[in-house]
Short mmCIF file of C-alpha atoms in Angstrom, two decimals:
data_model
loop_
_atom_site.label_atom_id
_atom_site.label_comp_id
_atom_site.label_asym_id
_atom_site.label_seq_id
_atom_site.Cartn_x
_atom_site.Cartn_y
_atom_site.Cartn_z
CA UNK I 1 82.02 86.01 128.48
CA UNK I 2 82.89 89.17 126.97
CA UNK I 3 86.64 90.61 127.06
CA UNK I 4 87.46 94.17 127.49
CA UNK I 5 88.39 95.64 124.36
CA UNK I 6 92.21 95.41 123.82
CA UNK I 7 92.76 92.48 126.19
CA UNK I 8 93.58 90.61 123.36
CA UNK I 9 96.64 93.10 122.55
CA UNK I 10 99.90 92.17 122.60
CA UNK I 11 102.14 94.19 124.98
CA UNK I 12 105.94 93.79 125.50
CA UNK I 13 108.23 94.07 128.44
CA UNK I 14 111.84 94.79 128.23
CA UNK I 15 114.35 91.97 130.30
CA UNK I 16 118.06 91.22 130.65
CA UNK I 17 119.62 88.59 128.89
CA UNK I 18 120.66 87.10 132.45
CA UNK I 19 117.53 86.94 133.73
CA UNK I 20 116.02 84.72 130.52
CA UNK I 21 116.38 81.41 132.85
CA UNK I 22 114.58 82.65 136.10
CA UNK I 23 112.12 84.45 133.81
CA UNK I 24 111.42 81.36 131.94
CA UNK I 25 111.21 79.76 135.69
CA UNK I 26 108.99 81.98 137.13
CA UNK I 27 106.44 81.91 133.99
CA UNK I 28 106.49 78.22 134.23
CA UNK I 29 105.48 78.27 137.92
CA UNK I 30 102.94 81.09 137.14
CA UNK I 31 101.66 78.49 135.29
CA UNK I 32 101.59 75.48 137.27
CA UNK I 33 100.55 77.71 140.00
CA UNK I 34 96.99 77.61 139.03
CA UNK I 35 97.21 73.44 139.20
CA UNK I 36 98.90 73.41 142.53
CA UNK I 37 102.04 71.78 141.53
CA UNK I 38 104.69 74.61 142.19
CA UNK I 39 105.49 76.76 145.22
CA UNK I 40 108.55 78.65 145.58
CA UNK I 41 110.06 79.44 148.74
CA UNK I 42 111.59 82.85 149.81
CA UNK I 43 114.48 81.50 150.60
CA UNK I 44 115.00 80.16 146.81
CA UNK I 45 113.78 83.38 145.74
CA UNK I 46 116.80 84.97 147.38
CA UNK I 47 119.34 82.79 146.57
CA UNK I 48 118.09 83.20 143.04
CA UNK I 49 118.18 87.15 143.29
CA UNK I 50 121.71 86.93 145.10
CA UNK I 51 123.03 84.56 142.73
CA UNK I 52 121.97 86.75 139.44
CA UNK I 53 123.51 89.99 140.97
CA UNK I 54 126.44 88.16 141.58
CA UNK I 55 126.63 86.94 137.46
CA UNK I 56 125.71 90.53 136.58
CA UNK I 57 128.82 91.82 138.34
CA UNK I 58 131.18 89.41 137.30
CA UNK I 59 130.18 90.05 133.58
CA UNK I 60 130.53 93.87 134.00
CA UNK I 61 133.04 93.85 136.93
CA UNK I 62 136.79 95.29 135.72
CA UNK I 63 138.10 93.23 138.88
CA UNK I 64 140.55 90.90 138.30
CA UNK I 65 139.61 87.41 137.90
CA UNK I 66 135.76 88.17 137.97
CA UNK I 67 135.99 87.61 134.65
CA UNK I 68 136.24 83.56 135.25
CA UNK I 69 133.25 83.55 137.73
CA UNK I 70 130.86 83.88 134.78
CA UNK I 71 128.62 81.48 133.80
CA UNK I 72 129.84 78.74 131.37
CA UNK I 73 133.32 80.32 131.33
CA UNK I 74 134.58 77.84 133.88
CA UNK I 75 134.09 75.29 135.46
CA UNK I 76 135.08 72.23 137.92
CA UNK I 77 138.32 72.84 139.22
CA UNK I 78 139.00 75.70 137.19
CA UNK I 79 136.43 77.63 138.99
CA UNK I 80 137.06 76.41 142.40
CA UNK I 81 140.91 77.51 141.65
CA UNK I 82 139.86 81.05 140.81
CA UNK I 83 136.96 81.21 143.50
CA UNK I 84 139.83 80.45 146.02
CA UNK I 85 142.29 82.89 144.14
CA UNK I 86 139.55 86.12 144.45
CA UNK I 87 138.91 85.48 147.90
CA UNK I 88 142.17 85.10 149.34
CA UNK I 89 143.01 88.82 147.73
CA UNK I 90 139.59 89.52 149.65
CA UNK I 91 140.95 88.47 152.52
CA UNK I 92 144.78 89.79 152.45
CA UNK I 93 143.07 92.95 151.49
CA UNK I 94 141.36 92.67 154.87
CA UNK I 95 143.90 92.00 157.16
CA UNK I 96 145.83 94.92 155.40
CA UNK I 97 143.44 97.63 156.25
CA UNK I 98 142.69 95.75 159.78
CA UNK I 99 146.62 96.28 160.41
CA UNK I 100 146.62 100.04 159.12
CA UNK I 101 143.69 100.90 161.57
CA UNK I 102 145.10 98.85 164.48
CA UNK I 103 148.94 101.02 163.56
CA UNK I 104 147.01 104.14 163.90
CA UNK I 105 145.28 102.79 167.19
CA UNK I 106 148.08 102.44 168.71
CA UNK I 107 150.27 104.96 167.21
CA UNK I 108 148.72 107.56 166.16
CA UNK I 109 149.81 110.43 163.81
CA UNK I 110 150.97 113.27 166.02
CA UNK I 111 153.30 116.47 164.41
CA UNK I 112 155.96 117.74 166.03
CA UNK I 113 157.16 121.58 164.30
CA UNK I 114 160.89 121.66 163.85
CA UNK I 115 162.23 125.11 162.94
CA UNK I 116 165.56 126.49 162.30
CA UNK I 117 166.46 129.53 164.71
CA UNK I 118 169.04 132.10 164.93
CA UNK I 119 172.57 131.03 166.81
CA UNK I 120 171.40 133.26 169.37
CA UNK I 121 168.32 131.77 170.50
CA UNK I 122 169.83 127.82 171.06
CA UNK I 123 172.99 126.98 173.02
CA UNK I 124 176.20 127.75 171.52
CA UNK I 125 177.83 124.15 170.30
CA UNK I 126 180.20 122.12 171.62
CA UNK I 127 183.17 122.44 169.15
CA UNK I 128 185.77 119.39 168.47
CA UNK I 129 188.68 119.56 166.42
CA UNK I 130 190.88 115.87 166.17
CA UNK I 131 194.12 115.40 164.40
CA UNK I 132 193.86 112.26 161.87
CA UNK I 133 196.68 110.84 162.89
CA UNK I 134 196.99 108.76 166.56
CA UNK I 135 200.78 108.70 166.50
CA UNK I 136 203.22 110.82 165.19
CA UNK I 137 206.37 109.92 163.69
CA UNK I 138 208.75 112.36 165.39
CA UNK I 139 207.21 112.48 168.64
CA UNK I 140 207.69 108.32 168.11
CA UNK I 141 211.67 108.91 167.46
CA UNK I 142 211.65 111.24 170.80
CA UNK I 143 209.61 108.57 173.09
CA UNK I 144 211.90 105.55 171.87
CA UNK I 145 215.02 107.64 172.70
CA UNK I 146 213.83 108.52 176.53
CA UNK I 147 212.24 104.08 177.00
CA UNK I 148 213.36 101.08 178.67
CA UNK I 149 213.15 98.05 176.36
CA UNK I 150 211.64 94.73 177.02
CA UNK I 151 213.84 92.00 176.49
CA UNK I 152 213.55 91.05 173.02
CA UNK I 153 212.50 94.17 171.85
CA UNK I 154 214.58 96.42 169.42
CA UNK I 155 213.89 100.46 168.60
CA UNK I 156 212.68 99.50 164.95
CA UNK I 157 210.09 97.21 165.96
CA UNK I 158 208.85 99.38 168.81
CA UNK I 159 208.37 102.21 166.31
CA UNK I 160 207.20 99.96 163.79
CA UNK I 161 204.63 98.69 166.24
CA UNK I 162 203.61 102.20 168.42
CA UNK I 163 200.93 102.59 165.91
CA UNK I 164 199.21 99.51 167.68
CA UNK I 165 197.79 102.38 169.87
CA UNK I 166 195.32 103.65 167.74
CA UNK I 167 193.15 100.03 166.90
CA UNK I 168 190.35 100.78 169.76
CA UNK I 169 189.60 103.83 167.53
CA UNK I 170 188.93 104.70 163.36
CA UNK I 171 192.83 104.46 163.04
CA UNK I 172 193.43 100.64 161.53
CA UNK I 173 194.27 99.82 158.41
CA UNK I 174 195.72 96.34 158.70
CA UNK I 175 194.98 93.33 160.74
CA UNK I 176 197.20 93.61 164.33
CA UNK I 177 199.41 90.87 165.50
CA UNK I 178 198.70 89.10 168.67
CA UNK I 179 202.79 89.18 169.70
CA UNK I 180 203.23 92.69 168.76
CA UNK I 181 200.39 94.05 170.63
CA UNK I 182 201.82 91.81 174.15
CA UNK I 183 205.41 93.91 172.97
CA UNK I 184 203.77 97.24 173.11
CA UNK I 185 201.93 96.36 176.52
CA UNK I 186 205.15 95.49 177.40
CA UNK I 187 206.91 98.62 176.63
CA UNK I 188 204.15 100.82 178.27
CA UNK I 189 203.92 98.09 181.54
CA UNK I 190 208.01 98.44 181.99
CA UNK I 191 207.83 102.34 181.81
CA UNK I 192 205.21 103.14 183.62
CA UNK I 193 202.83 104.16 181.07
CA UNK I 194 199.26 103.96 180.19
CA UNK I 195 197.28 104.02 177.16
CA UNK I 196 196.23 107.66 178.01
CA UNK I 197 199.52 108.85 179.18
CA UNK I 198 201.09 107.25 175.50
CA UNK I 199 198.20 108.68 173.85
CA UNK I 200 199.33 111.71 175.08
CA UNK I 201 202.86 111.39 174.48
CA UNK I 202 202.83 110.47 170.89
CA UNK I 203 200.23 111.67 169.55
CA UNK I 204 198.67 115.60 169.09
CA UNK I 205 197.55 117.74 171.68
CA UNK I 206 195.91 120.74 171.86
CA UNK I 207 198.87 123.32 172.44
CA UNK I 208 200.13 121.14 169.58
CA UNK I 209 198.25 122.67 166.53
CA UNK I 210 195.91 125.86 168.07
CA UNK I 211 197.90 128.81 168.27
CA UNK I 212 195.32 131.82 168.40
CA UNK I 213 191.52 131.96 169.77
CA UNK I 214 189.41 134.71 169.26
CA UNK I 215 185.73 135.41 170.48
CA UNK I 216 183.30 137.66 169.34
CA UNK I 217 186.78 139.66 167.61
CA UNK I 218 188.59 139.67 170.98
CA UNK I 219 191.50 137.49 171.42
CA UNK I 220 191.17 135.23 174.52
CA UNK I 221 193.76 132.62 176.19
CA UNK I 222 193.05 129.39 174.40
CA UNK I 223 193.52 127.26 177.13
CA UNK I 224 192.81 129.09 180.39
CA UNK I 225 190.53 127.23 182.93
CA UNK I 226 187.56 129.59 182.27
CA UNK I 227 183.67 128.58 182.83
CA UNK I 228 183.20 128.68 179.28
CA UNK I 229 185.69 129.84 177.00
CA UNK I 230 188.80 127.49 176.85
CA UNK I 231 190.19 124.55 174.49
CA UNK I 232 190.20 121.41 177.02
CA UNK I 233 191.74 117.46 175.82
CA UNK I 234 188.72 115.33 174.70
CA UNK I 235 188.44 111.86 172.93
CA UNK I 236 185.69 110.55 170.27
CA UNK I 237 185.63 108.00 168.23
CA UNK I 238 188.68 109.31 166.16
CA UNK I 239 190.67 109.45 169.71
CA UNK I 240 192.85 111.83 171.39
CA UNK I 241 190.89 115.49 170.24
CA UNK I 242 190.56 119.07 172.05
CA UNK I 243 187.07 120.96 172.74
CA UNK I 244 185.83 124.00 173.17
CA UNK I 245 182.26 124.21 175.43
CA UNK I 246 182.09 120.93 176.06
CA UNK I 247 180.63 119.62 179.39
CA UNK I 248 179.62 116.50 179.38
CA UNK I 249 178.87 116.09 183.39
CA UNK I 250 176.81 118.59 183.93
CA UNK I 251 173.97 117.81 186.25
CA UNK I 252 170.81 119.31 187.43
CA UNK I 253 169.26 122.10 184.97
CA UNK I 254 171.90 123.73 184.22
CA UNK I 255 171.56 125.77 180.58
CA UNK I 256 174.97 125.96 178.59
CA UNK I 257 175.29 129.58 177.30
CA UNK I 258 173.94 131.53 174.03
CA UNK I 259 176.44 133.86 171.81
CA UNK I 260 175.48 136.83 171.56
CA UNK I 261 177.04 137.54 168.42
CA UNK I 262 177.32 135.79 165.29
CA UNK I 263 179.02 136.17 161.21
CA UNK I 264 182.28 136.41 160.50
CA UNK I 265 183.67 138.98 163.09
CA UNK I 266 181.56 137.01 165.69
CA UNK I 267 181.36 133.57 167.56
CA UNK I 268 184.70 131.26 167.92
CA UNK I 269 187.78 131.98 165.63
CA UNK I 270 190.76 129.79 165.77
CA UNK I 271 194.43 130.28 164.21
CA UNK I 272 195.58 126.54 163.82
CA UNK I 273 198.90 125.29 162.90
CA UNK I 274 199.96 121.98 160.90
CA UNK I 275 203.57 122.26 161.63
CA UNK I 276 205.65 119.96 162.38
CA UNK I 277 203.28 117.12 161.93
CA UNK I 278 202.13 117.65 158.22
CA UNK I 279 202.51 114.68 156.12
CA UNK I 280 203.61 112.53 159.35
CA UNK I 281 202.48 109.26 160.57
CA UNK I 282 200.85 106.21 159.77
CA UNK I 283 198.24 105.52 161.90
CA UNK I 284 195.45 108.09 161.12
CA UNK I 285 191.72 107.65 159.77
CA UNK I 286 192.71 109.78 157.02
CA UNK I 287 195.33 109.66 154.73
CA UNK I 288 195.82 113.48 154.62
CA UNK I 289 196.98 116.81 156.10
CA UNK I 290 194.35 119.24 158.58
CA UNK I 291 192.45 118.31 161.03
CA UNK I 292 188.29 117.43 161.33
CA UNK I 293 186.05 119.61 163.01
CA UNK I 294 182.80 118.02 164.83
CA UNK I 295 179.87 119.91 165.66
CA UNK I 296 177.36 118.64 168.64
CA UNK I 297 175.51 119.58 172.37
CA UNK I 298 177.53 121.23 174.59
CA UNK I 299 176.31 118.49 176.96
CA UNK I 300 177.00 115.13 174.30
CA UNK I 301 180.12 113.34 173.60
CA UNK I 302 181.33 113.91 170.35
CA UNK I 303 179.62 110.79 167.76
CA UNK I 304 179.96 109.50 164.42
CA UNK I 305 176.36 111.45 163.68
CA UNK I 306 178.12 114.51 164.65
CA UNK I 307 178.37 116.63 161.65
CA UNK I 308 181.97 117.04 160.02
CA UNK I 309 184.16 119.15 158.76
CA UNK I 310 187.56 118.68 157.29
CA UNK I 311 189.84 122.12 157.47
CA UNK I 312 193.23 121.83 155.12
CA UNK I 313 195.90 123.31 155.92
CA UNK I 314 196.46 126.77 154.34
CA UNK I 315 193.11 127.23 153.75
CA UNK I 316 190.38 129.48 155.42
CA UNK I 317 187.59 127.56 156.39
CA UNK I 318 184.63 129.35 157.61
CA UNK I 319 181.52 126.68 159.22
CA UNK I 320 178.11 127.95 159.45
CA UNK I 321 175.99 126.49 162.28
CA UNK I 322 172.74 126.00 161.39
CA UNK I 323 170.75 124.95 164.63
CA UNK I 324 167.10 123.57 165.03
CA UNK I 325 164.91 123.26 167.86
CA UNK I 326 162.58 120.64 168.63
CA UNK I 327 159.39 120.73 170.72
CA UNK I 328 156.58 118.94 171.90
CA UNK I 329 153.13 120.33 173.08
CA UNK I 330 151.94 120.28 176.51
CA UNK I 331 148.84 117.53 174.72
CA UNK I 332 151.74 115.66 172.99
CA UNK I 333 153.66 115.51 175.85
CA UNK I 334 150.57 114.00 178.04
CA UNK I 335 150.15 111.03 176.01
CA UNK I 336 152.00 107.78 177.05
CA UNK I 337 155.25 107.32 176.30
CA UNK I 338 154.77 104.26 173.84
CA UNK I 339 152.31 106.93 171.84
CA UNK I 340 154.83 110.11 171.37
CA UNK I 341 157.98 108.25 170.75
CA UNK I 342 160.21 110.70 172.78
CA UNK I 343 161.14 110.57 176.09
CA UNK I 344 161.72 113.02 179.00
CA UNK I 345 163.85 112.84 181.72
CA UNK I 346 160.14 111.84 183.78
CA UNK I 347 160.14 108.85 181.44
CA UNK I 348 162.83 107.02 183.32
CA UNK I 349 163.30 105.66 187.18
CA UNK I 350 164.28 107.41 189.20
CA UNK I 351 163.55 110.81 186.62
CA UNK I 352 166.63 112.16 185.52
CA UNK I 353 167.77 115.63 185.01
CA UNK I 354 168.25 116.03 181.27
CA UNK I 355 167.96 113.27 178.49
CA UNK I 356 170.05 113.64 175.81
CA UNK I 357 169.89 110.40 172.69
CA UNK I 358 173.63 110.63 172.27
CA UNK I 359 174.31 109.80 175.91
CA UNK I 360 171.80 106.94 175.38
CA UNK I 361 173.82 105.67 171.73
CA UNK I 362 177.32 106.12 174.07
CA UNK I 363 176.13 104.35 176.60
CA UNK I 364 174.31 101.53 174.71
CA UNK I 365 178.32 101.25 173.17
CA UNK I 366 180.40 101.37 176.17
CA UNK I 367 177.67 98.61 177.77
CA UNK I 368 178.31 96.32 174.60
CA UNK I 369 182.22 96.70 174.51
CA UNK I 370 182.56 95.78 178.12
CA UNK I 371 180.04 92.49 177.61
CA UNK I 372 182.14 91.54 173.94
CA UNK I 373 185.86 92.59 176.10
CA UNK I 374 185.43 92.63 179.44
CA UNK I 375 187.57 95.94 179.95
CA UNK I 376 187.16 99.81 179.01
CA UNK I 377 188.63 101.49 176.27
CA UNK I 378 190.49 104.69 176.40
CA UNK I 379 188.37 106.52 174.18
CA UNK I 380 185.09 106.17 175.33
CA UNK I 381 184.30 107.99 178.87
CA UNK I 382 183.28 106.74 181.94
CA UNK I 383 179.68 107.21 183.55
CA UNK I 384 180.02 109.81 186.20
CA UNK I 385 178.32 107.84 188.50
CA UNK I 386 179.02 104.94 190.77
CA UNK I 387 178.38 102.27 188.82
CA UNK I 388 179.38 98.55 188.03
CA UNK I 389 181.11 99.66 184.94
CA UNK I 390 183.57 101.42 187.39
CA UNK I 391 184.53 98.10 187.99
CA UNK I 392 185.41 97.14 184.38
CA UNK I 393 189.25 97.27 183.95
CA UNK I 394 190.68 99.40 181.46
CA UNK I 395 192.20 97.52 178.53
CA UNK I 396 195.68 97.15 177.20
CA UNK I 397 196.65 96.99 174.03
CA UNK I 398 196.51 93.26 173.53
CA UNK I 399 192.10 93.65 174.13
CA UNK I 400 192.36 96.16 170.93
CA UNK I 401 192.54 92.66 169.55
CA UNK I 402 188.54 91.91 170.63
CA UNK I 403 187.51 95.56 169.59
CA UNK I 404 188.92 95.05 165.68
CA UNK I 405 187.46 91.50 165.67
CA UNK I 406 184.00 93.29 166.79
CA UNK I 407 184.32 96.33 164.85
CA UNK I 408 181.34 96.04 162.18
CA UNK I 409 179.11 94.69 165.00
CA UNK I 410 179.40 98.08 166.78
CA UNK I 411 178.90 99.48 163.54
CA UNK I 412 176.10 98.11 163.23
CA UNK I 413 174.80 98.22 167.01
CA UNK I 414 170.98 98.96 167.30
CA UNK I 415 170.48 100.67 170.34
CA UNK I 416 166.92 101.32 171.47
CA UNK I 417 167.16 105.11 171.94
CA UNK I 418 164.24 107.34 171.21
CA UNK I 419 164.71 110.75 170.56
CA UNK I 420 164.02 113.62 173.41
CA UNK I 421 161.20 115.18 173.36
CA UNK I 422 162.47 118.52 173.55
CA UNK I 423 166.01 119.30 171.60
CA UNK I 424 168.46 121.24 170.23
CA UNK I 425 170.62 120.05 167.25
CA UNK I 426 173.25 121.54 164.73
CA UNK I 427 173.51 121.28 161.08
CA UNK I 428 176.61 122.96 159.80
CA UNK I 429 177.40 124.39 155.96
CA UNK I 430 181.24 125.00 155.40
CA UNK I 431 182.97 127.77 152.88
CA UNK I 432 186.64 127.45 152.21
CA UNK I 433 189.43 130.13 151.09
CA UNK I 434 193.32 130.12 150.91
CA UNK I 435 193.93 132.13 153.98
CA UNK I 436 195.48 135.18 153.16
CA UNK I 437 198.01 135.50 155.71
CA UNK I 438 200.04 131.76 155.56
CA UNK I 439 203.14 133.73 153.98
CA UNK I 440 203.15 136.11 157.32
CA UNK I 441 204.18 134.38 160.65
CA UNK I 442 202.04 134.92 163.39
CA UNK I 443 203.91 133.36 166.01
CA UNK I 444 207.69 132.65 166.70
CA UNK I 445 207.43 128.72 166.34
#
């Protein structure tokens, strides 16, 4: 039989060092093909393509670990370790991206714009001034001289122990005494006196320290009982403190008012006075002379997130307010509550009025100190409405004794309160001059 010319030529073809073995395999059943002793199945034929791809990658792979999937790198348990290693990263890997997409599922991304405005387009703030100290000395040498004493009780250890006063609030320093807390209930029980009513007594008060009020450049009366402008007693968390636009029970819709007027011959001005209680007492959050200033919603108690101001005596202190408002869109606001993290007043049942998050923190607070105390502290105000914590009893001055013991815990107090979805709230930057006119007097005191 005669052979077409250049059958007989050799003719190579270019293959992979990993494929040598099922090359060699697949030329030996080419050959035993023609004697009918070797089939392969398709199945084998895939497991042998899967399983080649597979060594490929792991020889060329920059994968951690593929490295020891290679053939005749490992082997026995070795392999099985590293086998198991690789695809439990697989598989954390997994569940990671399954979490991320089931996170975005249910929460998903949604912006809300927060921009700083001019004074005049928000509310004007609530302003708080407190005094740092809770009890003043002299006003403790008057109250002693004008008290019954309990039996047992002498005028030292009264005034040492008057200070006892200030524990439901920031002004502790030491540990109290169970037996001179009963003394001081004691004192206030034989002379008729509450907490308040001491509180009042012995420690500042607004006609104490602000002298002169000014608005928009025009001198007003700093305490008459107008709609608006007018210094009125307050607590917070530092105690016994004077506001100005503060309104805490306002209900309905009600808007609090907008200046009209801003800078330095604008807004609030106030002529405050340190004397005679610079430098006295012992029972104050701060070791020093002035007073603190606390910014916040006309409508919100004053809080520890309010932002603060110091103002020294004999100094000038001029506070920017720097206020940002807070919106949702009509599509934000239409999703379900779980899905905008905000609320509105429609969130809650019944609906109320106006939500405010501070309300929610204060209320969160009073609800834990009456479950650790069983009574109400002075500082904190009630709920205007009729409810069951109009039953608590107010405390003496022995329960300061659960409220020191508990302190850190309300510290630390996480209160489920989600943000409203629509808000107003203050930032505040602070410049600070001697004031120019402490050598003139201003006022026969």
């Amino acid at each position: 039989m005669d052979h077409p010319p250049g059958s007989d030529s050799f003719h190579p073809k270019p293959i992979r060092v990993s494929q040598l073995p099922h090359y060699q395999q697949t030329k030996q059943g080419a050959g035993n093909f023609g004697r009918g002793t070797y089939r392969v199945s398709s199945g084998q034929l895939l497991w042998n393509a899967v399983k080649e791809t597979f060594y490929e990658f792991a020889s060329i792979s920059k994968i951690h670990g593929m490295y020891y999937l290679q053939k005749h790198v490992t082997h026995g348990l070795m392999r099985l370790l590293w086998v198991l290693i690789i695809a439990a990263f697989f598989a954390f890997g997994i569940a990671l991206i399954f979490l991320l997409w089931q996170k975005f599922i249910d929460s998903p991304t949604r912006m809300t714009i927060a921009s700083e405005m001019k004074i005049m387009q928000v509310p004007f703030p609530g302003v708080t001034i407190c005094h740092p100290q809770s009890v003043m000395d002299y006003k403790a040498q008057r109250f002693v001289e004008s008290i019954k004493f309990p039996l047992g009780a002498t005028k030292d250890s009264i005034l040492k122990n008057l200070p006892s006063l200030g524990y439901f609030t920031e002004h502790q320093w030491i540990f109290p005494r169970a037996q001179d807390l009963s003394m001081i209930d004691k004192v206030l029980q034989l002379n008729n006196y509450t907490i308040e009513q001491a509180i009042d007594k012995l420690g500042m008060i607004c006609e104490d320290f602000i002298v002169i009020c000014y608005w928009a450049g025009k001198k007003f009366p700093c305490f008459d009982r107008h709609a608006f402008l007018g210094w009125i007693g307050s607590t917070s968390h530092y105690g016994a403190c004077c506001s100005f636009n503060y309104h805490p029970n306002v209900k309905g819709d009600q808007v609090p008012y907008a200046s009209n007027t801003y800078g330095i011959h604008g807004g609030l001005s106030v002529v405050g006075t340190g004397y005679p209680q610079a430098s006295d007492g012992k029972s104050g959050a701060l070791y020093s002379e002035g007073f603190m200033l606390m910014i916040h919603h006309p409508h919100d108690f004053a809080v520890e997130a309010s932002p603060l101001t110091l103002l020294r005596l004999g100094k000038e202190t001029f506070v920017n307010v720097l206020p940002t408002d807070s919106r949702c869109s009509e599509q934000v606001l239409a999703l379900p509550q779980n899905q905008r993290d905000c609320l509105v007043g429609g969130d809650f049942k019944p609906p109320i009025a106006n939500y405010r998050q501070p309300a929610c923190m204060l209320e969160c607070l009073r609800n834990e100190v009456h479950r650790k105390c069983g009574c109400h502290p002075f500082h904190l105000p009630r709920h205007t409405e009729a409810r069951k914590d109009r039953q608590i009893r107010d405390c003496t001055v022995y329960d300061s004794i659960c409220f020191v013991q508990n302190y850190y815990m309300f510290k630390r107090l996480k209160c489920h309160c989600l943000p409203a979805c629509s808000d107003v709230t203050y930032k505040t930057a602070s410049i600070e001059l001697d004031f120019a006119a402490k050598n003139f007097s201003i006022n026969p005191f």
